[in-house]
Amino acid sequence: MASHGVARPAISVVRTDEQLHEEQQRIQEYRDLEELIRAKIAEEQYTVEVLDLTSKLLKENPEYYTIWNVRRRLLIYGLFSKSSDSSSPSKASQNTSPTDTTQTSSIPSSASTSTIPADSNTIQHDPISQTRGKTGTTLDLISADLEFLFPIMMKFPKCYWLWNYRLWLLHQANERLDWQIARGLWTRELVLVGKMLVKDSRNFHGWGYRRTVVAQLESQKLHGSSMVESEFEYTTKVIHGDKGLSNFSAWHRRSKLIPKLLEERQADDPTRRQFLDDEFDLIIAAMYTDSYPYAQSAWFYYQFLMTTLTDPVGHATITPNFTSEERIEFLVRQLEVLKDMLDGAEDCKWIYDALIEYTLCLSRMEERQLQIDEKDDCSQWLTELRKLDTLRSGRWVDLELDLRGNNIPGV
Amino acid sequence: MSLVSGPGRAGTTGLPEELRLVIEPHVKYIQSLDSRRDELEYWLTEHLRLNGLYWGLTALHLLGRPDALPRQETIDFVLSCQSDNGGFGAAPGHDAHLLSTCSAIQILVMVNAIDELEKKGKGEGGGKMGVANYIAALQNRDTGTFAGDEWGEEDTRFLYTGLNGLSLLHLMDLVDVDLAVQYIMSCANFDGGYGVSPGAESHSGQIFACLAALSIAKRLDVVNVDKLGRWLSERQVEAGGLNGRPEKLEDVCYSWWVASSLTMIGKLHWIDGSKLTQFILKCQDPENGGIADRPGDMVDVFHTVFGLAGLSLLGHPDLEEVDATYCMPKRIIERVLG
């Protein structure tokens, strides 16, 4: 119903009788399969056979969220409790809401809560035996399901339900399996999401998924520790990769990691000052070497760095102990950098926009009015902005009003 | 796309054919959507049926044809999607989810049939309360955000749809609105935008969801208007259309997510409205109706409603005025919320 990027045929296509017939057959098969699954579930047939039926349907239509839910129920009410390593509270959870078994659950994962397995022949295995991957263990079921999902995710990387179901499976592993085994699964996810992000380095779901996977691998439950350093390195790698400068997702992630990174490094004030310098060097060098200063992603990261100087909300991010003199010193230096950047890039609106903003910032930080030469500069930069960027002329009108508030004559 | 205006037509509108809003083809296109049961695509999209009905009905309202779908059939269909737990699924027999539940309420409000829900509604407490209790139970009482359904996926989209549905039922007091507002604030980024959860990248769709939720909570005062306005205004590309994130392709649906967000913070004039209008109009199929993501692509009802809603925000004279928070006719929101 929501098609993206699908070309419309020049003439509307009329289906032949044969095509019509074929389509009716496919509809019938699809609906029969759907009916069959519903009937089996109504009979509470939580079996591998029914699981396979849902696989068949979901491969054709991964957006069918109700069938993903059917699959969840098949696992928690049926297959997990029947599996040979049933050491989980799955039987006990039969009469509770499924919400109790999702990530918000407080059900302990240890085997101590084990209840009587559905199959009286079932014996409990120690965690090590679970890794041997005997047919029918909870681990096998989860691993097989993760594998089943992978090609579908590669084909439909923007389908919310797929990412969501995958996370649910992994949380099931957290609750039902030994932590070492669960950790092993999450570790593989980091590799997988890395691959997905190579395929599409801006995939919104992929970046979100990466944050979740990392949070899990860092968690106490999985005996993890901070991954801030390696994640920060990952953003550096992506930024220096193909089209990296335009990868706002990577810049964004970097901005979020920095405060934690510096805290963990127990960075002292000179180190933090150096860090800020290095980040400015990185972004400025990137602007000069890549698509030169026309990529807006880089400008938003530049804005982030400037915010640590100009905006009280951002002060604590990198250099919390900067004196106002130090902030002004950095700001003045950046204004010079921006003016230099204009040389050869006179048609780059981002530079003019930044120059006006930070010139105004400087006067505010120095608690003074704009000086005559600053006023002249701002008027001139605004004239350039208006010429270069007519789409946003309404914004420039408002900017002019702001500047007039600073006693700038009309431009 | 070629300019198809002929000598006979130019005089009537003064605009090339492709830059004129076609009304009747859009109405017919939406009316035809439920008669396509001989196409596999119809069955493969059943998980969007109730959302689709909301999109189609809203589009018809904006086109000035609110009665173009049979009212009683609409009501009966919506009520047939309700689960015993009070939530609505996408179609009969589909599991309840907050996204379809919100659509159900919006549709019932548009056809003025909340009284039918009051009579026949399922769930704890029955009637309006049955649905409202379903929604309220999805709020995470520790963080303030909402899950989409019983399986626990959380996303600021669900926070918005939760508040949207409850406010239309006048039952907002069932949830902790202050906590929800705090959660949204924790999703704010340095660029002024918001993501799906704390730490997530700013995205125009999520920004709409967060601003609309703040608007319902009457807490737009917490927004960094200047920064967000600048970021949103940079979504407009040379072709006139808007993208959802920096350096992504333009797409008609962002005509809604971005333009409504700019409207809510009073900065719609920071983009070029006439260029955006032209872009949306170029995405129409002028013969068979419907609007696509980009010129020349396949149309669908999702892009049709968000294209029309965008045009309405921009003040298109042939369209009903849309409410930027609810994506429903302003007239109806005024009737319901006074």
XYZ file of C-alpha atoms in Angstrom:
749
model
C 0.000 0.000 0.000
C 2.937 2.286 0.604
C 5.243 1.776 -2.334
C 8.545 3.602 -2.458
C 10.553 4.085 -5.602
C 8.462 1.777 -7.780
C 8.198 3.181 -11.302
C 4.747 3.647 -12.753
C 4.284 1.980 -16.137
C 3.668 4.392 -18.997
C 0.401 2.701 -19.968
C -1.726 0.877 -17.447
C -1.076 -2.814 -17.832
C -4.073 -4.951 -18.726
C -3.761 -8.493 -17.478
C -4.421 -11.334 -19.896
C -6.917 -14.065 -18.976
C -4.043 -16.373 -18.268
C -2.352 -13.855 -15.964
C -5.653 -13.223 -14.214
C -6.164 -16.917 -13.689
C -2.636 -17.315 -12.377
C -3.094 -14.445 -9.955
C -6.370 -15.917 -8.681
C -4.569 -19.160 -8.037
C -1.817 -17.429 -6.093
C -4.416 -15.541 -4.052
C -6.194 -18.794 -3.287
C -2.969 -20.500 -2.215
C -2.023 -17.567 0.000
C -5.420 -17.386 1.662
C -5.583 -21.166 2.130
C -2.226 -21.080 3.879
C -3.402 -18.236 6.087
C -6.587 -20.164 6.956
C -4.640 -23.321 7.703
C -2.365 -21.508 10.154
C -5.313 -19.891 11.902
C -7.105 -23.252 12.200
C -4.022 -24.969 13.633
C -3.485 -22.203 16.166
C -7.141 -22.285 17.177
C -6.548 -25.972 17.956
C -3.421 -25.018 19.913
C -1.209 -27.101 17.643
C 2.068 -25.523 18.675
C 4.278 -27.753 16.550
C 7.284 -27.513 14.242
C 4.971 -28.262 11.303
C 2.890 -25.180 12.027
C 6.070 -23.160 12.553
C 7.101 -24.179 9.032
C 3.748 -23.051 7.693
C 4.285 -19.612 9.202
C 7.779 -19.535 7.648
C 6.270 -20.118 4.251
C 3.754 -17.314 4.684
C 6.218 -14.842 6.191
C 8.705 -15.350 3.391
C 6.016 -14.140 1.035
C 4.710 -11.400 3.328
C 7.067 -10.307 6.134
C 4.775 -7.385 7.011
C 2.081 -9.703 8.347
C 2.668 -8.870 12.013
C -0.064 -11.131 13.362
C 1.756 -14.149 11.941
C 4.990 -13.061 13.667
C 2.945 -13.008 16.863
C 1.639 -16.502 16.045
C 5.244 -17.581 15.743
C 6.065 -16.134 19.146
C 3.166 -18.013 20.703
C 4.211 -21.215 18.975
C 7.589 -20.892 20.613
C 6.703 -19.794 24.123
C 3.587 -21.895 24.616
C 4.753 -24.898 22.680
C 8.173 -25.525 21.291
C 10.368 -23.993 23.996
C 8.616 -25.984 26.706
C 8.836 -29.160 24.638
C 12.467 -28.679 23.794
C 14.874 -31.144 25.335
C 16.661 -28.551 27.410
C 13.517 -27.081 28.847
C 15.027 -25.333 31.796
C 12.974 -22.241 31.414
C 9.846 -20.947 33.040
C 7.931 -21.303 29.799
C 5.346 -23.704 31.205
C 4.798 -21.458 34.157
C 4.274 -18.513 31.858
C 1.433 -20.156 29.985
C -1.165 -18.454 32.096
C 0.482 -15.076 32.142
C 0.467 -12.278 29.668
C 3.119 -12.534 26.978
C 4.361 -9.145 28.094
C 5.887 -10.951 31.051
C 8.298 -12.720 28.767
C 9.494 -9.747 26.783
C 12.488 -7.617 27.527
C 10.735 -5.896 30.398
C 10.443 -9.233 32.132
C 11.888 -9.865 35.497
C 11.708 -13.632 35.128
C 15.075 -14.986 36.175
C 16.994 -16.876 33.541
C 18.538 -19.352 35.904
C 17.412 -22.944 35.865
C 16.288 -22.741 39.457
C 12.770 -21.789 38.398
C 12.474 -24.842 36.205
C 9.123 -26.536 36.153
C 8.102 -29.972 35.012
C 8.882 -30.338 31.301
C 6.047 -31.175 28.956
C 7.831 -34.294 27.837
C 8.468 -36.602 30.757
C 11.499 -38.077 29.005
C 13.137 -34.687 28.942
C 16.218 -34.298 31.012
C 17.881 -31.068 31.930
C 21.191 -30.279 30.348
C 23.884 -28.155 31.778
C 24.646 -24.998 29.807
C 27.596 -26.595 28.050
C 25.496 -29.303 26.478
C 23.209 -26.649 25.034
C 26.032 -25.396 22.895
C 26.377 -28.749 21.209
C 23.263 -27.905 19.263
C 21.244 -31.078 19.643
C 18.070 -31.014 17.588
C 15.192 -29.531 19.478
C 16.988 -27.495 22.102
C 15.855 -23.987 22.837
C 19.156 -22.769 21.458
C 18.575 -24.694 18.231
C 15.121 -23.203 17.871
C 16.389 -19.674 18.431
C 19.438 -20.133 16.189
C 17.351 -21.612 13.418
C 14.885 -18.745 13.669
C 17.663 -16.144 13.559
C 19.016 -17.847 10.465
C 15.576 -17.987 8.890
C 15.231 -14.229 9.393
C 18.536 -13.175 7.913
C 17.816 -13.500 4.163
C 14.378 -11.938 4.649
C 15.980 -8.977 6.418
C 18.496 -8.559 3.610
C 15.557 -8.464 1.194
C 13.321 -6.198 3.334
C 15.774 -4.156 5.436
C 13.179 -1.513 6.286
C 10.491 -3.823 7.668
C 9.937 -2.862 11.337
C 8.393 -6.218 12.276
C 11.487 -8.160 11.255
C 13.889 -6.173 13.440
C 11.383 -6.268 16.236
C 10.869 -10.020 16.064
C 14.619 -10.612 15.915
C 15.146 -8.632 19.112
C 12.379 -10.553 20.796
C 14.104 -13.838 19.926
C 17.375 -12.624 21.400
C 15.648 -11.516 24.578
C 14.176 -14.989 24.794
C 17.722 -16.306 24.664
C 18.624 -13.988 27.551
C 15.837 -15.431 29.629
C 16.003 -19.061 28.713
C 19.667 -19.802 28.125
C 22.883 -19.540 30.020
C 24.413 -16.069 29.778
C 27.489 -17.281 27.874
C 25.317 -18.744 25.167
C 23.086 -15.683 24.981
C 26.204 -13.517 24.806
C 27.462 -15.600 21.909
C 24.263 -14.894 19.999
C 24.388 -11.147 20.635
C 28.050 -11.070 19.566
C 27.087 -12.566 16.225
C 24.426 -9.866 15.891
C 27.085 -7.177 16.007
C 28.770 -8.789 13.000
C 25.431 -9.115 11.233
C 24.399 -5.506 11.760
C 27.857 -4.468 10.580
C 27.106 -6.258 7.312
C 23.693 -4.664 7.018
C 25.252 -1.231 7.492
C 27.827 -1.926 4.799
C 24.941 -2.672 2.446
C 23.084 0.515 3.425
C 25.154 2.780 5.640
C 22.179 5.007 6.487
C 19.664 2.296 7.426
C 17.799 3.799 10.318
C 16.796 0.409 11.699
C 20.368 -0.840 11.407
C 21.818 1.979 13.496
C 19.097 1.604 16.109
C 19.664 -2.126 16.193
C 23.379 -1.599 16.633
C 22.747 0.602 19.688
C 20.539 -2.087 21.225
C 23.003 -4.895 20.529
C 25.853 -2.895 22.045
C 23.753 -2.045 25.115
C 23.094 -5.754 25.593
C 26.728 -6.725 25.162
C 27.630 -4.056 27.724
C 24.982 -5.209 30.204
C 25.683 -6.793 33.546
C 23.329 -9.608 32.744
C 25.632 -10.713 29.942
C 28.722 -9.968 32.053
C 29.670 -7.220 29.621
C 31.746 -4.106 29.887
C 31.790 -0.787 28.089
C 32.269 -0.817 24.323
C 32.484 2.942 23.960
C 36.044 2.850 22.624
C 35.373 0.276 19.924
C 32.095 1.919 18.951
C 33.776 5.300 18.687
C 36.406 3.720 16.482
C 33.638 2.217 14.375
C 32.191 5.694 13.682
C 35.687 6.911 12.700
C 35.948 4.030 10.253
C 32.528 4.716 8.727
C 33.218 8.442 8.415
C 36.462 7.743 6.575
C 34.781 5.173 4.370
C 32.898 5.577 1.122
C 30.529 8.594 1.302
C 31.364 8.746 4.983
C 31.306 12.500 5.238
C 27.652 12.483 4.188
C 26.783 9.834 6.740
C 24.840 11.829 9.280
C 23.957 8.592 11.108
C 27.632 8.017 11.882
C 28.227 11.631 12.936
C 25.179 11.476 15.155
C 26.357 8.284 16.838
C 29.758 9.865 17.377
C 28.196 12.881 19.068
C 26.385 10.581 21.490
C 29.473 8.528 22.344
C 31.851 11.396 23.090
C 30.753 12.340 26.617
C 30.952 8.707 27.774
C 34.253 8.186 25.994
C 35.918 11.105 27.768
C 34.470 10.080 31.081
C 35.806 6.544 30.738
C 39.210 7.793 29.683
C 39.093 9.933 32.805
C 40.276 12.700 30.558
C 41.738 15.719 32.345
C 41.199 19.268 31.119
C 44.198 19.491 28.739
C 43.229 16.137 27.188
C 39.684 17.342 26.673
C 40.903 20.545 25.103
C 43.087 18.529 22.752
C 40.150 16.249 21.967
C 37.982 19.201 20.943
C 40.825 20.528 18.804
C 41.183 17.146 17.114
C 37.472 16.888 16.397
C 37.504 20.339 14.812
C 40.521 19.310 12.746
C 38.735 16.138 11.668
C 35.597 17.891 10.483
C 37.422 20.780 8.833
C 39.830 18.422 7.069
C 36.890 16.309 5.953
C 35.220 19.381 4.495
C 38.351 20.242 2.578
C 39.161 16.787 1.288
C 35.820 15.229 0.457
C 32.958 16.949 -1.310
C 34.296 20.219 0.047
C 31.978 22.144 2.280
C 28.676 21.341 0.595
C 27.686 18.231 2.567
C 25.135 19.206 5.193
C 25.825 16.195 7.447
C 29.265 17.604 8.173
C 27.784 20.991 8.952
C 25.411 19.527 11.513
C 28.351 17.841 13.223
C 30.233 21.123 13.094
C 27.191 22.713 14.729
C 27.348 20.049 17.438
C 30.980 20.901 18.201
C 30.215 24.617 18.239
C 27.318 23.983 20.615
C 29.835 22.792 23.202
C 31.233 26.340 23.143
C 28.211 28.529 22.546
C 25.260 26.847 24.232
C 25.099 26.295 28.018
C 23.258 23.003 27.350
C 26.251 21.726 25.392
C 29.042 23.037 27.634
C 29.423 19.811 29.597
C 29.772 17.606 26.514
C 33.508 17.892 25.885
C 35.158 20.658 27.890
C 33.040 21.285 30.996
C 35.718 23.280 32.781
C 36.454 25.750 29.992
C 36.473 29.324 31.197
C 34.432 31.731 29.146
C 37.736 33.151 27.838
C 38.705 29.719 26.535
C 35.327 29.296 24.836
C 35.693 32.701 23.214
C 39.251 31.851 22.129
C 38.012 28.722 20.315
C 35.085 30.592 18.802
C 37.303 33.373 17.433
C 39.612 30.788 15.915
C 36.679 29.030 14.230
C 35.442 32.317 12.759
C 38.856 32.673 11.136
C 38.713 29.097 9.839
C 35.298 29.780 8.328
C 36.462 32.965 6.628
C 39.422 31.087 5.121
C 37.074 28.394 3.923
C 35.172 30.930 1.820
C 38.201 31.225 -0.429
C 37.242 29.100 -3.435
C 33.869 28.205 -1.963
C 32.131 31.550 -2.327
C 28.993 29.718 -3.428
C 28.690 27.650 -0.256
C 25.750 28.935 1.747
C 26.653 26.876 4.811
C 29.711 29.022 5.458
C 27.763 32.290 5.372
C 25.075 30.823 7.588
C 27.679 29.683 10.131
C 29.567 32.979 9.988
C 26.466 34.993 10.831
C 25.383 32.639 13.602
C 28.744 32.539 15.338
C 29.436 36.235 14.921
C 26.199 36.857 16.794
C 27.204 34.239 19.359
C 30.522 35.948 19.929
C 28.930 39.304 20.659
C 26.533 37.636 23.093
C 29.345 35.753 24.827
C 31.368 38.941 25.107
C 28.198 40.672 26.337
C 28.397 43.492 23.816
C 26.662 44.858 20.714
C 27.910 43.970 17.240
C 30.795 46.163 16.115
C 30.578 48.210 12.922
C 32.740 45.855 10.855
C 30.844 42.827 12.154
C 27.563 44.473 11.136
C 28.908 45.130 7.654
C 30.126 41.538 7.372
C 26.787 40.142 8.523
C 24.846 42.268 6.025
C 27.113 41.112 3.250
C 26.879 37.446 4.266
C 23.106 37.697 4.478
C 22.988 39.124 0.957
C 24.990 36.104 -0.238
C 22.710 33.700 1.635
C 19.644 35.203 -0.024
C 21.212 34.866 -3.437
C 22.455 31.326 -2.939
C 19.519 29.824 -1.097
C 16.176 31.063 -2.387
C 14.267 28.018 -1.076
C 14.630 29.281 2.460
C 14.070 32.988 1.805
C 11.506 33.128 4.633
C 14.215 32.085 7.048
C 16.523 34.834 5.804
C 13.751 37.392 6.323
C 13.525 36.296 9.958
C 17.305 36.331 10.243
C 17.347 39.891 8.992
C 14.868 40.830 11.718
C 17.167 39.181 14.275
C 20.088 41.145 12.924
C 18.082 44.348 13.084
C 17.544 43.567 16.737
C 21.320 43.955 16.791
C 20.987 47.320 15.076
C 21.960 46.246 11.613
C 20.664 48.479 8.861
C 18.319 46.826 6.382
C 20.070 44.815 3.714
C 7.237 13.844 -17.223
C 6.206 15.831 -20.268
C 4.024 18.886 -20.153
C 0.757 17.595 -21.521
C -1.216 20.837 -21.587
C -2.926 21.359 -24.888
C -4.270 24.584 -26.364
C -7.797 23.701 -25.248
C -6.947 23.317 -21.619
C -4.440 25.996 -20.799
C -7.073 28.713 -20.993
C -9.264 27.137 -18.335
C -6.773 26.926 -15.525
C -3.805 28.971 -16.563
C -1.638 26.098 -15.329
C -0.163 23.137 -17.140
C -2.228 20.003 -16.528
C 0.405 18.436 -14.323
C 0.429 21.387 -11.950
C -3.307 21.326 -11.329
C -4.813 19.391 -8.425
C -7.111 16.779 -9.910
C -10.000 16.122 -7.536
C -12.294 13.595 -9.162
C -9.593 11.075 -10.178
C -8.289 11.031 -6.578
C -11.794 10.416 -5.229
C -12.361 7.587 -7.705
C -8.937 6.117 -6.957
C -9.677 5.940 -3.228
C -13.173 4.552 -3.811
C -11.689 1.821 -5.996
C -9.220 0.588 -3.371
C -11.576 -1.870 -1.750
C -12.699 -3.361 -5.037
C -9.306 -4.810 -5.937
C -9.773 -8.211 -4.334
C -8.672 -9.946 -7.534
C -5.134 -8.605 -6.997
C -2.648 -10.450 -4.804
C -1.398 -7.072 -3.554
C -4.808 -6.497 -1.937
C -4.318 -9.574 0.250
C -0.652 -8.928 0.918
C -1.532 -5.524 2.405
C -4.272 -6.675 4.750
C -2.029 -5.783 7.711
C -2.578 -2.128 6.748
C -6.331 -2.243 6.081
C -7.486 -0.079 8.974
C -4.627 2.408 8.510
C -5.508 2.423 4.816
C -9.114 3.240 5.571
C -8.005 6.137 7.784
C -5.665 7.406 5.043
C -8.359 7.106 2.374
C -11.106 8.655 4.455
C -8.918 11.566 5.549
C -7.960 12.182 1.916
C -11.630 12.214 0.913
C -12.452 14.677 3.680
C -9.656 16.974 2.520
C -10.918 16.663 -1.057
C -14.319 17.864 0.162
C -15.975 14.480 -0.382
C -16.451 13.123 3.152
C -19.408 10.977 2.094
C -17.635 9.182 -0.743
C -17.362 5.976 1.308
C -20.498 4.250 2.671
C -20.787 5.350 6.338
C -22.465 2.334 7.932
C -20.160 -0.121 6.144
C -17.198 1.893 7.388
C -18.412 1.767 10.986
C -19.223 -1.947 10.804
C -15.822 -2.742 9.357
C -13.975 -0.749 12.017
C -15.878 -2.394 14.847
C -15.260 -5.841 13.317
C -11.512 -5.254 13.783
C -11.757 -4.931 17.569
C -10.210 -7.633 19.745
C -11.602 -8.774 23.075
C -8.862 -6.835 24.853
C -10.300 -3.569 23.517
C -7.551 -2.867 20.975
C -8.063 -2.912 17.232
C -6.233 -5.094 14.732
C -5.484 -4.119 11.144
C -8.343 -6.281 9.870
C -10.761 -8.809 11.364
C -8.765 -11.623 12.979
C -5.519 -9.616 13.125
C -3.902 -8.956 16.501
C -4.597 -5.675 18.262
C -1.928 -2.998 17.830
C -1.727 0.645 18.875
C -1.240 1.843 15.273
C -4.492 0.318 14.049
C -6.256 1.222 17.294
C -5.463 4.893 16.763
C -6.686 4.669 13.152
C -9.923 3.074 14.353
C -10.598 5.955 16.746
C -9.711 8.560 14.105
C -12.084 6.956 11.596
C -14.927 6.704 14.100
C -14.424 10.364 15.036
C -14.432 11.397 11.361
C -17.709 9.601 10.649
C -19.069 10.872 13.983
C -19.732 7.397 15.345
C -18.140 7.322 18.779
C -21.627 6.571 20.118
C -21.587 3.276 18.203
C -18.297 2.423 19.878
C -19.878 3.335 23.203
C -22.697 0.859 22.476
C -20.780 -2.020 20.937
C -17.150 -1.638 22.020
C -15.284 -4.506 23.684
C -12.532 -4.565 26.306
C -12.286 -3.831 30.016
C -15.097 -1.453 30.923
C -16.605 -1.650 27.407
C -17.347 1.234 25.043
C -14.846 4.059 24.949
C -13.300 2.857 28.200
C -12.522 -0.539 26.683
C -10.285 0.991 24.019
C -8.866 3.619 26.336
C -7.878 1.010 28.920
C -6.145 -1.001 26.198
C -4.106 2.073 25.203
C -3.335 3.162 28.754
C -1.999 -0.297 29.666
C 0.642 0.094 26.947
C 2.320 3.026 28.672
C 5.604 2.130 30.332
C 5.058 3.575 33.806
C 8.786 3.745 34.516
C 9.806 5.775 31.472
C 6.567 7.271 30.118
C 6.847 5.920 26.589
C 4.430 3.460 24.971
C 4.701 -0.058 23.580
C 2.970 -0.840 20.276
C 1.347 -3.984 21.575
C 1.618 -6.722 24.185
C 5.030 -7.792 22.824
C 6.688 -4.664 24.060
C 8.288 -2.840 21.098
C 8.706 0.807 22.141
C 8.925 3.787 19.792
C 7.963 7.478 20.020
C 5.428 6.762 17.231
C 3.469 4.721 19.755
C 3.673 7.454 22.360
C 2.056 9.811 19.855
C -0.632 7.399 18.682
C -1.449 6.615 22.310
C -1.978 10.262 23.226
C -3.762 10.931 19.922
C -6.352 8.182 20.519
C -6.876 8.970 24.193
C -7.265 12.701 23.599
C -9.928 12.121 20.928
C -11.800 9.985 23.485
C -11.301 12.673 26.186
C -9.588 10.085 28.392
C -6.044 11.439 28.648
C -6.167 11.229 32.436
C -5.708 7.449 32.219
C -1.988 7.945 31.466
C 0.926 9.848 32.964
C 1.228 12.742 30.507
C 4.056 14.486 32.399
C 6.189 11.360 32.289
C 5.493 11.000 28.561
C 6.661 14.599 28.039
C 9.850 13.910 30.011
C 10.509 10.882 27.832
C 10.178 12.953 24.662
C 12.595 15.494 26.089
C 15.085 12.687 26.686
C 14.883 11.848 22.947
C 15.971 15.363 21.911
C 19.240 15.656 19.968
C 21.783 18.465 19.551
C 20.214 19.359 16.195
C 16.885 20.084 17.916
C 15.247 16.947 16.497
C 13.996 13.717 18.039
C 14.473 10.011 17.420
C 12.636 6.749 18.210
C 14.196 6.553 21.665
C 16.919 8.312 23.672
C 20.171 8.309 21.678
C 18.529 7.668 18.301
C 19.203 9.875 15.279
C 16.756 12.675 14.453
C 14.229 11.632 11.821
C 11.418 13.760 10.398
C 8.781 11.081 11.022
C 9.753 10.803 14.678
C 9.985 14.583 14.965
C 6.384 14.829 13.793
C 5.370 12.146 16.328
C 7.182 13.891 19.191
C 5.966 17.400 18.329
C 2.379 16.210 17.842
C 2.513 14.395 21.193
C 3.879 17.557 22.836
C 1.172 19.557 21.084
C -1.543 17.253 22.489
C 0.083 17.540 25.929
C 0.194 21.346 25.419
C 3.944 21.317 26.065
C 5.463 22.628 22.812
C 7.299 25.102 25.058
C 10.047 22.499 25.624
C 11.078 22.513 21.941
C 14.258 24.232 20.720
C 12.281 25.979 17.980
C 15.150 27.781 16.303
C 17.469 24.798 15.956
C 14.723 22.386 14.987
C 13.272 24.864 12.514
C 16.632 25.218 10.803
C 17.160 21.453 10.616
C 13.642 20.911 9.252
C 13.949 23.700 6.688
C 17.100 22.032 5.335
C 14.937 19.000 4.439
C 13.807 20.847 1.288
C 15.859 19.896 -1.772
C 16.253 21.611 -5.138
C 13.403 19.585 -6.699
C 11.101 21.272 -4.155
C 10.292 18.098 -2.223
C 11.384 17.264 1.309
C 13.548 14.455 2.665
C 13.398 12.790 6.070
C 17.044 13.084 7.095
C 20.131 14.920 5.811
C 21.261 13.846 2.352
C 18.434 11.413 1.656
C 16.048 11.413 -1.295
C 12.949 13.591 -1.259
C 9.607 11.821 -0.822
C 6.005 13.100 -0.830
C 5.220 11.632 2.595
C 7.733 14.037 4.175
C 5.616 16.851 2.769
C 3.481 15.906 5.727
C 5.976 14.922 8.434
C 8.199 17.968 7.852
C 5.594 20.567 6.901
C 3.307 19.668 9.809
C 6.272 19.864 12.185
C 7.226 23.284 10.824
C 3.589 24.336 11.207
C 3.470 23.221 14.836
C 6.517 25.354 15.669
C 5.333 28.290 13.545
C 8.082 28.071 10.889
C 6.313 26.784 7.789
C 7.433 29.949 6.013
C 11.049 28.750 6.332
C 10.609 26.550 3.248
C 9.457 27.385 -0.273
C 5.759 26.508 -0.215
C 5.117 27.027 -3.896
C 8.002 24.774 -4.921
C 6.780 22.085 -2.542
C 3.257 22.438 -3.913
C 4.583 21.956 -7.434
C 6.574 18.903 -6.381
C 3.525 17.236 -4.806
C 1.346 18.020 -7.815
C 3.934 16.474 -10.124
C 3.622 13.244 -8.144
C -0.073 12.899 -9.042
C -1.369 10.418 -11.555
C -3.662 12.948 -13.234
C -5.665 10.312 -15.105
C -6.192 7.477 -12.672
C -5.775 9.442 -9.461
C -3.505 8.897 -6.495
C -0.138 10.386 -5.525
C 3.283 8.667 -5.535
C 6.482 9.188 -3.515
C 8.215 10.837 -6.488
C 7.182 11.866 -10.006
C 6.622 8.876 -12.263
C 6.374 6.268 -9.481
C 3.479 4.026 -8.525
C 0.778 5.775 -6.514
C -0.592 4.479 -3.209
C -3.096 5.714 -0.651
C -0.394 6.474 1.955
C 1.353 9.003 -0.289
C -2.019 10.232 -1.548
C -3.210 11.349 1.875
C 0.126 12.797 2.984
C 0.521 14.632 -0.314
C -2.955 16.132 -0.008
C -2.426 16.952 3.666
C 0.809 18.723 2.745
C -0.988 20.737 0.071
C -3.668 21.613 2.596
C -1.088 22.892 5.107
C 0.294 25.050 2.310
C -3.165 26.554 1.902
C -4.273 24.959 -1.375
C -7.617 26.612 -2.139
C -9.366 23.430 -3.316
C -8.751 21.490 -0.112
C -10.261 21.392 3.358
C -7.964 22.692 6.058
C -6.015 19.957 7.845
C -5.025 19.878 11.510
C -1.228 19.654 11.823
C -1.316 17.598 15.025
C -3.943 14.974 14.172
C -3.792 14.815 10.358
C -7.558 15.089 10.278
C -9.823 17.899 9.047
C -9.423 20.934 11.285
C -13.181 21.400 11.360
C -13.621 17.961 12.919
C -10.874 18.444 15.506
C -12.535 21.718 16.504
C -15.892 19.944 16.837
C -14.436 17.172 19.013
C -11.930 19.081 21.113
C -13.628 22.472 21.042
